[in-house]
Tab-separated table of C-alpha atoms in Angstrom:
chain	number	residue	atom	x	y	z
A	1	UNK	CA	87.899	109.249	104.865
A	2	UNK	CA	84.323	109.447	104.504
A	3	UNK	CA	82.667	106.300	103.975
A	4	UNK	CA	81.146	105.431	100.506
A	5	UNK	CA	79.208	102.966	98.559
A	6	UNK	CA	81.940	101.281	98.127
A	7	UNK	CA	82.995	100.471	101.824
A	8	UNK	CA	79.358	99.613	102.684
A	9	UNK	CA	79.306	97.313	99.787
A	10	UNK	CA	82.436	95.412	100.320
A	11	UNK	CA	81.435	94.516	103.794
A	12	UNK	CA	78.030	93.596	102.481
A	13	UNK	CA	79.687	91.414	99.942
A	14	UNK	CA	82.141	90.042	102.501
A	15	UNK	CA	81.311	86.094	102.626
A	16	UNK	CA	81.951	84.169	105.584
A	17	UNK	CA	80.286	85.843	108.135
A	18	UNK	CA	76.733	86.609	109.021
A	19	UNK	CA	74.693	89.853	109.426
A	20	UNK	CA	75.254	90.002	113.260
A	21	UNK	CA	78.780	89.675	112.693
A	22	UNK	CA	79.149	92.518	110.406
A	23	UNK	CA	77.102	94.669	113.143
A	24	UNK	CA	79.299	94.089	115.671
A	25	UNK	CA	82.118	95.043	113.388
A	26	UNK	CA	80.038	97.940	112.683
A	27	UNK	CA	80.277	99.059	116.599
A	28	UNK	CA	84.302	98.941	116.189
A	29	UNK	CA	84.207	101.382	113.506
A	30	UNK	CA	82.247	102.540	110.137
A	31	UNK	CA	83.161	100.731	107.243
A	32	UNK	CA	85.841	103.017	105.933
A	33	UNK	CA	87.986	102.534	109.043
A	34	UNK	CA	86.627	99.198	109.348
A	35	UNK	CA	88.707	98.835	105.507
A	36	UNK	CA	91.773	101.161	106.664
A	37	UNK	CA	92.349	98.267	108.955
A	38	UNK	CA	91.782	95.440	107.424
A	39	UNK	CA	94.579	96.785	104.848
A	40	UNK	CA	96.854	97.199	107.278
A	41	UNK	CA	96.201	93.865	108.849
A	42	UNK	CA	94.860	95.164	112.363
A	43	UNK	CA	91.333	93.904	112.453
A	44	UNK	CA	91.893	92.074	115.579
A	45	UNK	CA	89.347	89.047	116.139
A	46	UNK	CA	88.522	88.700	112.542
A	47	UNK	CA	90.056	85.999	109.970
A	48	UNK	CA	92.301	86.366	107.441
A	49	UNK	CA	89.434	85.385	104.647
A	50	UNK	CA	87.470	88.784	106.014
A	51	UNK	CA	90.516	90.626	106.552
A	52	UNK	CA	91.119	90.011	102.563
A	53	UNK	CA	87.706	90.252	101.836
A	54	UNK	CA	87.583	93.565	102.729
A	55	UNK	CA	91.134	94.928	102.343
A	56	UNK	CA	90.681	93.533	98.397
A	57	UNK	CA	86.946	93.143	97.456
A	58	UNK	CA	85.321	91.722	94.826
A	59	UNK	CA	85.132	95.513	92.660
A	60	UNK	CA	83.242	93.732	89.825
A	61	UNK	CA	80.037	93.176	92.094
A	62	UNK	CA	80.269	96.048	93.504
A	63	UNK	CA	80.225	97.895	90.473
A	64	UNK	CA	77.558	95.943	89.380
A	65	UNK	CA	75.561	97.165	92.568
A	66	UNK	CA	76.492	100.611	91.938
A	67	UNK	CA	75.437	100.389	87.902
A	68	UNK	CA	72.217	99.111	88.637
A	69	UNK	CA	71.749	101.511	91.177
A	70	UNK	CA	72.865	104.159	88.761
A	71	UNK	CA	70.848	102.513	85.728
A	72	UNK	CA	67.683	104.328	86.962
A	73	UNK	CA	66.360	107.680	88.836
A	74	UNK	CA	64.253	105.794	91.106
A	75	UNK	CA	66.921	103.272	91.977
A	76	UNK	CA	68.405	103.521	95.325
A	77	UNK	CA	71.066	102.476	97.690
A	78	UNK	CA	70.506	103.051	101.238
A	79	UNK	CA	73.152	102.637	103.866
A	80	UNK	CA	72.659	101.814	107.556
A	81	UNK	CA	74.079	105.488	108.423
A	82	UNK	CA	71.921	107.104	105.854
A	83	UNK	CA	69.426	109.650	107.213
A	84	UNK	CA	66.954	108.090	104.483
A	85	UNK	CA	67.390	104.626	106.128
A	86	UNK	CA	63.513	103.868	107.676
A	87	UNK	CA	63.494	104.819	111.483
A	88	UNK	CA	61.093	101.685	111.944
A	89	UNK	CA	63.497	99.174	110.867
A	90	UNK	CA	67.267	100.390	112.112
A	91	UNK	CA	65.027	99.738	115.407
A	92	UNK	CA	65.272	95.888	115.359
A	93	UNK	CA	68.185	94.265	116.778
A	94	UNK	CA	69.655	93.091	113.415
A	95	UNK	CA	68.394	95.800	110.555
A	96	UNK	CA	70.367	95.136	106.787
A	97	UNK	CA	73.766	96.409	106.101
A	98	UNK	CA	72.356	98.319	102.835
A	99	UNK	CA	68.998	98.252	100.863
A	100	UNK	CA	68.327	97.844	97.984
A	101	UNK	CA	64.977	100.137	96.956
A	102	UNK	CA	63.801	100.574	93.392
A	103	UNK	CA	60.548	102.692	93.439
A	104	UNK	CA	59.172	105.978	95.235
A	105	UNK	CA	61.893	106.314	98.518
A	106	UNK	CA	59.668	107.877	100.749
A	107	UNK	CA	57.473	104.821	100.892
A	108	UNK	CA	59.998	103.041	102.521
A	109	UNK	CA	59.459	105.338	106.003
A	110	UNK	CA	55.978	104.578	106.031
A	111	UNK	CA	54.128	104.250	108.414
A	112	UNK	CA	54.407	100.655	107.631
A	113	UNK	CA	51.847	98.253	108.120
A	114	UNK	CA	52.312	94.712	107.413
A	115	UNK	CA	49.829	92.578	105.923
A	116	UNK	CA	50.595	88.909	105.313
A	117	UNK	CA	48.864	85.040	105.220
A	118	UNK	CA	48.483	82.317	103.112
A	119	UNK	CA	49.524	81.403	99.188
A	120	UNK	CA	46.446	79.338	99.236
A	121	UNK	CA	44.429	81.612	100.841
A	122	UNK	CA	40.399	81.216	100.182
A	123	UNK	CA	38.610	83.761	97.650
A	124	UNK	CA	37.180	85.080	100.574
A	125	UNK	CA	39.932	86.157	101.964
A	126	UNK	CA	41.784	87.576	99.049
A	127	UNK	CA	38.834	89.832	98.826
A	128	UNK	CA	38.871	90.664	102.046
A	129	UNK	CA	42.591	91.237	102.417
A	130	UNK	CA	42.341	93.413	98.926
A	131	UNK	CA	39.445	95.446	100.376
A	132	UNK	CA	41.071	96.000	103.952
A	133	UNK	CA	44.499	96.784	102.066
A	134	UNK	CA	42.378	99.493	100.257
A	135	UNK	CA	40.258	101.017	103.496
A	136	UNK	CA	44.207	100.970	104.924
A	137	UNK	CA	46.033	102.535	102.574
A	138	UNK	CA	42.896	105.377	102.439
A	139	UNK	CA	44.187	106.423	106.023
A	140	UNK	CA	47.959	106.509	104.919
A	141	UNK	CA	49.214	103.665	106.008
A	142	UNK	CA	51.938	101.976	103.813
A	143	UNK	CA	50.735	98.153	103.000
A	144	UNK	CA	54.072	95.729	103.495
A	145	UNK	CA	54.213	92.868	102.400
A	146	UNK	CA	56.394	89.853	100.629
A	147	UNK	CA	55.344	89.903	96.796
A	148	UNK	CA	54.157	86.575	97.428
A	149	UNK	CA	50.903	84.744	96.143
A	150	UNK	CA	47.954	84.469	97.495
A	151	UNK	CA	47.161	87.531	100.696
A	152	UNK	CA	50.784	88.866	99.619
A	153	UNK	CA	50.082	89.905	96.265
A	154	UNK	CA	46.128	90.596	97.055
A	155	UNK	CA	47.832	93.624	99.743
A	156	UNK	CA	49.676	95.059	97.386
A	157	UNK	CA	46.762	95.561	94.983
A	158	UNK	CA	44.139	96.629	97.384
A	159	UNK	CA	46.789	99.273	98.632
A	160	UNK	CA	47.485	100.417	95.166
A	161	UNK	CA	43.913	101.732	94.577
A	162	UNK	CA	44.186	103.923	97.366
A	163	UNK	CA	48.053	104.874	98.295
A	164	UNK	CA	51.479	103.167	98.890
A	165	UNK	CA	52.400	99.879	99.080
A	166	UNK	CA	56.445	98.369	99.909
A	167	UNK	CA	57.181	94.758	98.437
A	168	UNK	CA	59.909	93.376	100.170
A	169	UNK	CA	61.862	90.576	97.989
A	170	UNK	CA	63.374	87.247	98.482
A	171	UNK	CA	65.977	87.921	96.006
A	172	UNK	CA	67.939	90.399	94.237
A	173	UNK	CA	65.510	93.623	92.551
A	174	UNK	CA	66.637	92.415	89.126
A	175	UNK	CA	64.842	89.277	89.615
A	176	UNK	CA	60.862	89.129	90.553
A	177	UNK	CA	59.488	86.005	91.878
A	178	UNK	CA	56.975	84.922	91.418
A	179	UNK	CA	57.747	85.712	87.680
A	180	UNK	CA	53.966	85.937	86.929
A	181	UNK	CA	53.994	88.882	89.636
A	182	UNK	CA	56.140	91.001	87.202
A	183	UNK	CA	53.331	93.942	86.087
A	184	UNK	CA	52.597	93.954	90.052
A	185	UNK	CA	55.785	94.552	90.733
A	186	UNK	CA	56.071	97.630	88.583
A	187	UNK	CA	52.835	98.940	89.296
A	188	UNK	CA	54.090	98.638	92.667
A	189	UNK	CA	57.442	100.897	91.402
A	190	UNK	CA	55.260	103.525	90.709
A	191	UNK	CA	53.281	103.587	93.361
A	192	UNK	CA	55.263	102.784	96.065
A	193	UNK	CA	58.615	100.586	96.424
A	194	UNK	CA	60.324	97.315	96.147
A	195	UNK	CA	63.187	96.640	98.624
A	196	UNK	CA	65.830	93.684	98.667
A	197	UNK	CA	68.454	93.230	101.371
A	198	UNK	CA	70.316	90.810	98.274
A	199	UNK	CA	72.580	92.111	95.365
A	200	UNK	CA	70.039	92.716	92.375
A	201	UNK	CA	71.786	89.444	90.697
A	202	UNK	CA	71.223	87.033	93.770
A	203	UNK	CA	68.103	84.934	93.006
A	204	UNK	CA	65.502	83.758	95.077
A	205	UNK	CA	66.656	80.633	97.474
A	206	UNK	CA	64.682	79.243	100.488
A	207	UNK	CA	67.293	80.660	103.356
A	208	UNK	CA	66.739	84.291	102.087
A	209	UNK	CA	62.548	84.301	102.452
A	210	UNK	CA	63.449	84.480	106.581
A	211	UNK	CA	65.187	87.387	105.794
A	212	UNK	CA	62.675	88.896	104.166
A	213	UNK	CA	60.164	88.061	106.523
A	214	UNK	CA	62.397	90.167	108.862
A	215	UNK	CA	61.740	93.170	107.416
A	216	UNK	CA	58.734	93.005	106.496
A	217	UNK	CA	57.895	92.983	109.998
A	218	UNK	CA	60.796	95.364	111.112
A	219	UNK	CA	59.619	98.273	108.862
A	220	UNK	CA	55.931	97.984	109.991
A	221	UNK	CA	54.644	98.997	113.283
A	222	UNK	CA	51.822	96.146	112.620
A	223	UNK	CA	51.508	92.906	111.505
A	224	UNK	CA	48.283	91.607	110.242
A	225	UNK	CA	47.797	87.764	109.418
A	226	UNK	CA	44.880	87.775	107.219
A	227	UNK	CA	44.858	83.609	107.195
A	228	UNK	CA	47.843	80.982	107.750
A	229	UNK	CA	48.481	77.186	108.363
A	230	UNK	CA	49.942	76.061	111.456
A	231	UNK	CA	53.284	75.994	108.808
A	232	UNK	CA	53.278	78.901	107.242
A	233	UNK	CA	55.680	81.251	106.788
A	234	UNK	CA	53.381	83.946	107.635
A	235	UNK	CA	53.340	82.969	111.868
A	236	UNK	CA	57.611	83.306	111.043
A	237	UNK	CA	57.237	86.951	110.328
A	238	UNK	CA	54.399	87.209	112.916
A	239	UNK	CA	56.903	86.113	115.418
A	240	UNK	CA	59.567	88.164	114.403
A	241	UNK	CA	57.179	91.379	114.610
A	242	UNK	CA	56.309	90.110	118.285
A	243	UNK	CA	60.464	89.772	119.163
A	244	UNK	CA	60.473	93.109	117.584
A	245	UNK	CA	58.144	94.718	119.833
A	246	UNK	CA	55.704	94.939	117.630
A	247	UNK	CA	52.083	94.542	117.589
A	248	UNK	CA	50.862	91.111	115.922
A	249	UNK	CA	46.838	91.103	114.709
A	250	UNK	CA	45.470	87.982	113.255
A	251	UNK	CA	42.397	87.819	111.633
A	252	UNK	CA	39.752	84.500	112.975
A	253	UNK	CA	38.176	81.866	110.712
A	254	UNK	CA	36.292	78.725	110.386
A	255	UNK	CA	37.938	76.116	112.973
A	256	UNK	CA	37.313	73.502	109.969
A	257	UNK	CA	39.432	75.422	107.507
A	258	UNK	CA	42.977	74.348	107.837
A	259	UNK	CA	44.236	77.531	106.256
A	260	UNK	CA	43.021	79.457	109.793
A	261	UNK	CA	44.307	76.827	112.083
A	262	UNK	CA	48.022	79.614	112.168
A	263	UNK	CA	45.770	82.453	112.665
A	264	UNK	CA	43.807	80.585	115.951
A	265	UNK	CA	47.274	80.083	117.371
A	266	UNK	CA	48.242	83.275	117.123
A	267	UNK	CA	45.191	84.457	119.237
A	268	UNK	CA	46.066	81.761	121.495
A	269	UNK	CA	49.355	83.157	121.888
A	270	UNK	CA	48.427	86.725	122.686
A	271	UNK	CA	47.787	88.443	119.265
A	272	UNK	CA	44.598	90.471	118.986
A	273	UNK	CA	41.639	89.037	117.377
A	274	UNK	CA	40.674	91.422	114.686
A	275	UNK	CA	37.279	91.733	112.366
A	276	UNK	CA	37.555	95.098	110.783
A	277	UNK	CA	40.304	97.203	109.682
A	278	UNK	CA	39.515	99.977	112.209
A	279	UNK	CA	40.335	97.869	115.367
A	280	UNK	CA	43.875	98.064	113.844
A	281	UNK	CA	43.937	101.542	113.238
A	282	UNK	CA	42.136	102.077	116.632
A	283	UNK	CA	45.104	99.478	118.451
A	284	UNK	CA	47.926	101.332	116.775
A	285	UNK	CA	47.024	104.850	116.800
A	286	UNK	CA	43.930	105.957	118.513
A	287	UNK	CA	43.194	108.995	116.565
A	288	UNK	CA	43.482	107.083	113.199
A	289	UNK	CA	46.161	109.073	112.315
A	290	UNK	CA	49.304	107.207	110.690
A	291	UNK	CA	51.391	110.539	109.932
A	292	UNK	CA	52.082	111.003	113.816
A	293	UNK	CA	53.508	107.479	114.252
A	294	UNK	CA	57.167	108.690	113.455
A	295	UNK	CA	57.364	111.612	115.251
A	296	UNK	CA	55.685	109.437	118.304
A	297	UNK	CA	58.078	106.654	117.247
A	298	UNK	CA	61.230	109.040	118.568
A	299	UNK	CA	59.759	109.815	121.572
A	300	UNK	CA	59.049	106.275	122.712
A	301	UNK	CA	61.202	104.276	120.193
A	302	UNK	CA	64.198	104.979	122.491
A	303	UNK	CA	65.987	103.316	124.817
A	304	UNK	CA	63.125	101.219	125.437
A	305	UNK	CA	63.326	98.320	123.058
A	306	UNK	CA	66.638	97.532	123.985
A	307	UNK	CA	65.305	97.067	127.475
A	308	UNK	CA	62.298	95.367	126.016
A	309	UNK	CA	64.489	92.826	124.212
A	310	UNK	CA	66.112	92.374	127.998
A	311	UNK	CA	62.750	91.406	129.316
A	312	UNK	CA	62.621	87.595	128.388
A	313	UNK	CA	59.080	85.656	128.062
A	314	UNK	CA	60.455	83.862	131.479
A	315	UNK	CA	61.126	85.134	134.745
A	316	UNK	CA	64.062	87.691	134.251
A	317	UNK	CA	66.086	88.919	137.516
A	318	UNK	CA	66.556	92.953	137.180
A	319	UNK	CA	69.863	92.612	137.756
A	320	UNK	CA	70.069	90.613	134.447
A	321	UNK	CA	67.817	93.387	132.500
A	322	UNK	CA	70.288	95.664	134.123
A	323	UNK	CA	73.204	93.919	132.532
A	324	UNK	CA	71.489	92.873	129.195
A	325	UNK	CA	70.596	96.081	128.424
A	326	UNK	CA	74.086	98.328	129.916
A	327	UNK	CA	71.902	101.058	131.659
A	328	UNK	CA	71.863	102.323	134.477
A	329	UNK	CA	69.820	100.421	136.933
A	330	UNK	CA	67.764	103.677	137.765
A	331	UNK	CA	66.414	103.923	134.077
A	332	UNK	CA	65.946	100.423	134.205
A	333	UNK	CA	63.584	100.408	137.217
A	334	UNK	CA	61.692	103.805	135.436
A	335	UNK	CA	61.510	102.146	132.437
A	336	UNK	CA	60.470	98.823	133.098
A	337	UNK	CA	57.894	100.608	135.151
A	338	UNK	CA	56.634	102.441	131.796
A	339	UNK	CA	56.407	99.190	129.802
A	340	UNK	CA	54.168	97.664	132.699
A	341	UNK	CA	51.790	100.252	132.722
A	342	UNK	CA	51.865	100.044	128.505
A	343	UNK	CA	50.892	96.335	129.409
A	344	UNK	CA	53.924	95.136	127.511
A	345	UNK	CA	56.175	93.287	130.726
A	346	UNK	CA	54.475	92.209	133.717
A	347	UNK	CA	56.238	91.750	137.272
A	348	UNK	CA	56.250	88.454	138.328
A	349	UNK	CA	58.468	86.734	141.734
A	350	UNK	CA	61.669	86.494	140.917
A	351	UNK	CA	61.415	89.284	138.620
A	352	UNK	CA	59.382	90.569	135.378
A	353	UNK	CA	58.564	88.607	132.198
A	354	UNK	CA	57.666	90.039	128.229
A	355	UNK	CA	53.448	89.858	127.519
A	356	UNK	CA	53.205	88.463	124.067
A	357	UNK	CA	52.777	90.716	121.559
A	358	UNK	CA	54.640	93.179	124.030
């Protein structure tokens, strides 16, 4: 039985258990099997409530998913499996079940670049953020970012003048928050793509902006922090792009502006220190050119992060790598050898350790 829509949606739908849980589930069996046996009552390890969940689901909402998917041309549903599913973010350890993407789909495989900061960022650097977006989005690079005020929304509209643009949601895509970011958000339909990890009913709530956060980073290869407190959400995602083996850029300002203090911790903490848009363009792809990133991307992509995400930011035996990571301790040795010499683990005594922004 081939697995449809509908399998992928019941166990996105399936409440009581988390995102990692459902990927482990997910290296049992696809979805359709995964279904077969909860019917039967033979998913071993899993409760009765999932079991149900997923033998019986809730058809209603998910033919409400599969209306509003069907409501529009430029609607999509895109499944973990699916070939259109971007390469950038089924890399991270925990990439979404299904997507949610209303807009142009080939945005959504970039090459992403994230650029994110403060709601109450300075007029300075909205302009700044709106003009970089723009010089950005000139070289092909698709601008990421969270819909949000302030640098979020001044991304998208820089990166609108020139190319494509991906607004990643904290709630369902037949919601928009902020509600005044409503035109934005269809200019950014047509010229680009929203995305959602949530139902299009779900609204926004303060657990799913994380989430989003997550892959914002995940389906960039860059994340750029134009200007962000010491508390802002912005050093969350900045994080997550570092434990995603990504490359972090933050951009410097005034030590008496409280709205920089994230950004001067973020330097601190390894990211690069960047003034113009072309050190980011230079850092990421030499050659400036953002339409070799994917087919670079499969070369290098993998196994290596999953050894990468072995590495930790302490002292880490090789044996442990070697057992973190389930290959062979040959490849191991080879490869952490590669990521040394890419200046992204360092060996230390007792073993090697994970650079920041490595």
């Amino acid at each position: 039985m081939a697995d449809s829509l509908f399998d992928w949606l019941a166990l996105l739908l399936a409440k009581g258990m988390g995102l990692k849980g459902k990927l482990k589930l997910l290296q049992l069996a696809p979805p359709s099997v995964l279904r077969r046996w909860a019917i039967a009552g033979d998913l071993t390890g899993v409760s009765t409530r999932i079991q149900q969940q997923l033998a019986t689901p809730d058809k209603r909402a998910i033919q409400q998913c599969l209306d509003w998917c069907e409501s529009a041309a430029d609607r999509h549903l895109v499944t973990l499996t699916d070939e259109r599913y971007p390469f950038a973010l089924k890399q991270i350890t925990d990439p979404p079940l299904v997507l949610f993407v209303e807009g142009l789909l080939n945005a959504i495989n970039g090459p992403g670049l994230a650029v994110v900061g403060s709601r109450r960022a300075s007029v300075t650097t909205k302009e700044l953020t709106a003009e970089w977006s723009r010089q950005l989005a000139a070289e092909g690079w698709v601008i990421v970012s969270g819909l949000a005020e302030g640098v979020d929304a001044c991304a998208h509209r820089g990166a609108l003048e020139a190319g494509l643009t991906v607004a990643v949601t904290g709630c369902g895509l037949a919601q928009c928050y902020p509600k005044r970011h409503y035109e934005l958000s269809q200019q950014i339909r047509t010229k680009g793509a929203l995305v959602s990890p949530f139902p299009p009913w779900e609204k926004p709530k303060r657990a799913y902006f994380p989430q989003r956060n997550r892959i914002v980073s995940g389906l960039s290869y860059g994340t750029v922090v134009m200007e962000a407190g010491l508390k802002s959400g912005s050093l969350i995602t900045a994080r997550l792009a570092s434990e995603q083996g990504r490359e972090v850029f933050a951009v410097p300002g005034s030590v008496a502006h409280p709205e920089a203090a994230g950004c001067h911790f973020l330097i601190q903490q390894g990211a690069k220190l960047v003034t113009e848009p072309v050190h980011i363009s230079e850092e990421l792809l030499p050659m400036g050119q953002p339409q070799a990133i994917e087919a670079a991307a499969v070369e290098t992509e993998l196994p290596l992060p999953k050894l990468l995400d072995s590495v930790g930011y302490e002292a880490t035996a090789v044996d442990v790598v070697v057992a973190r990571s389930d290959l062979p301790v040959e490849e191991v040795l080879e490869q952490l050898l590669m990521l040394e010499l890419e200046g992204r683990v360092a060996q230390v005594p007792g073993g090697y350790v994970r650079l920041r922004g490595g």
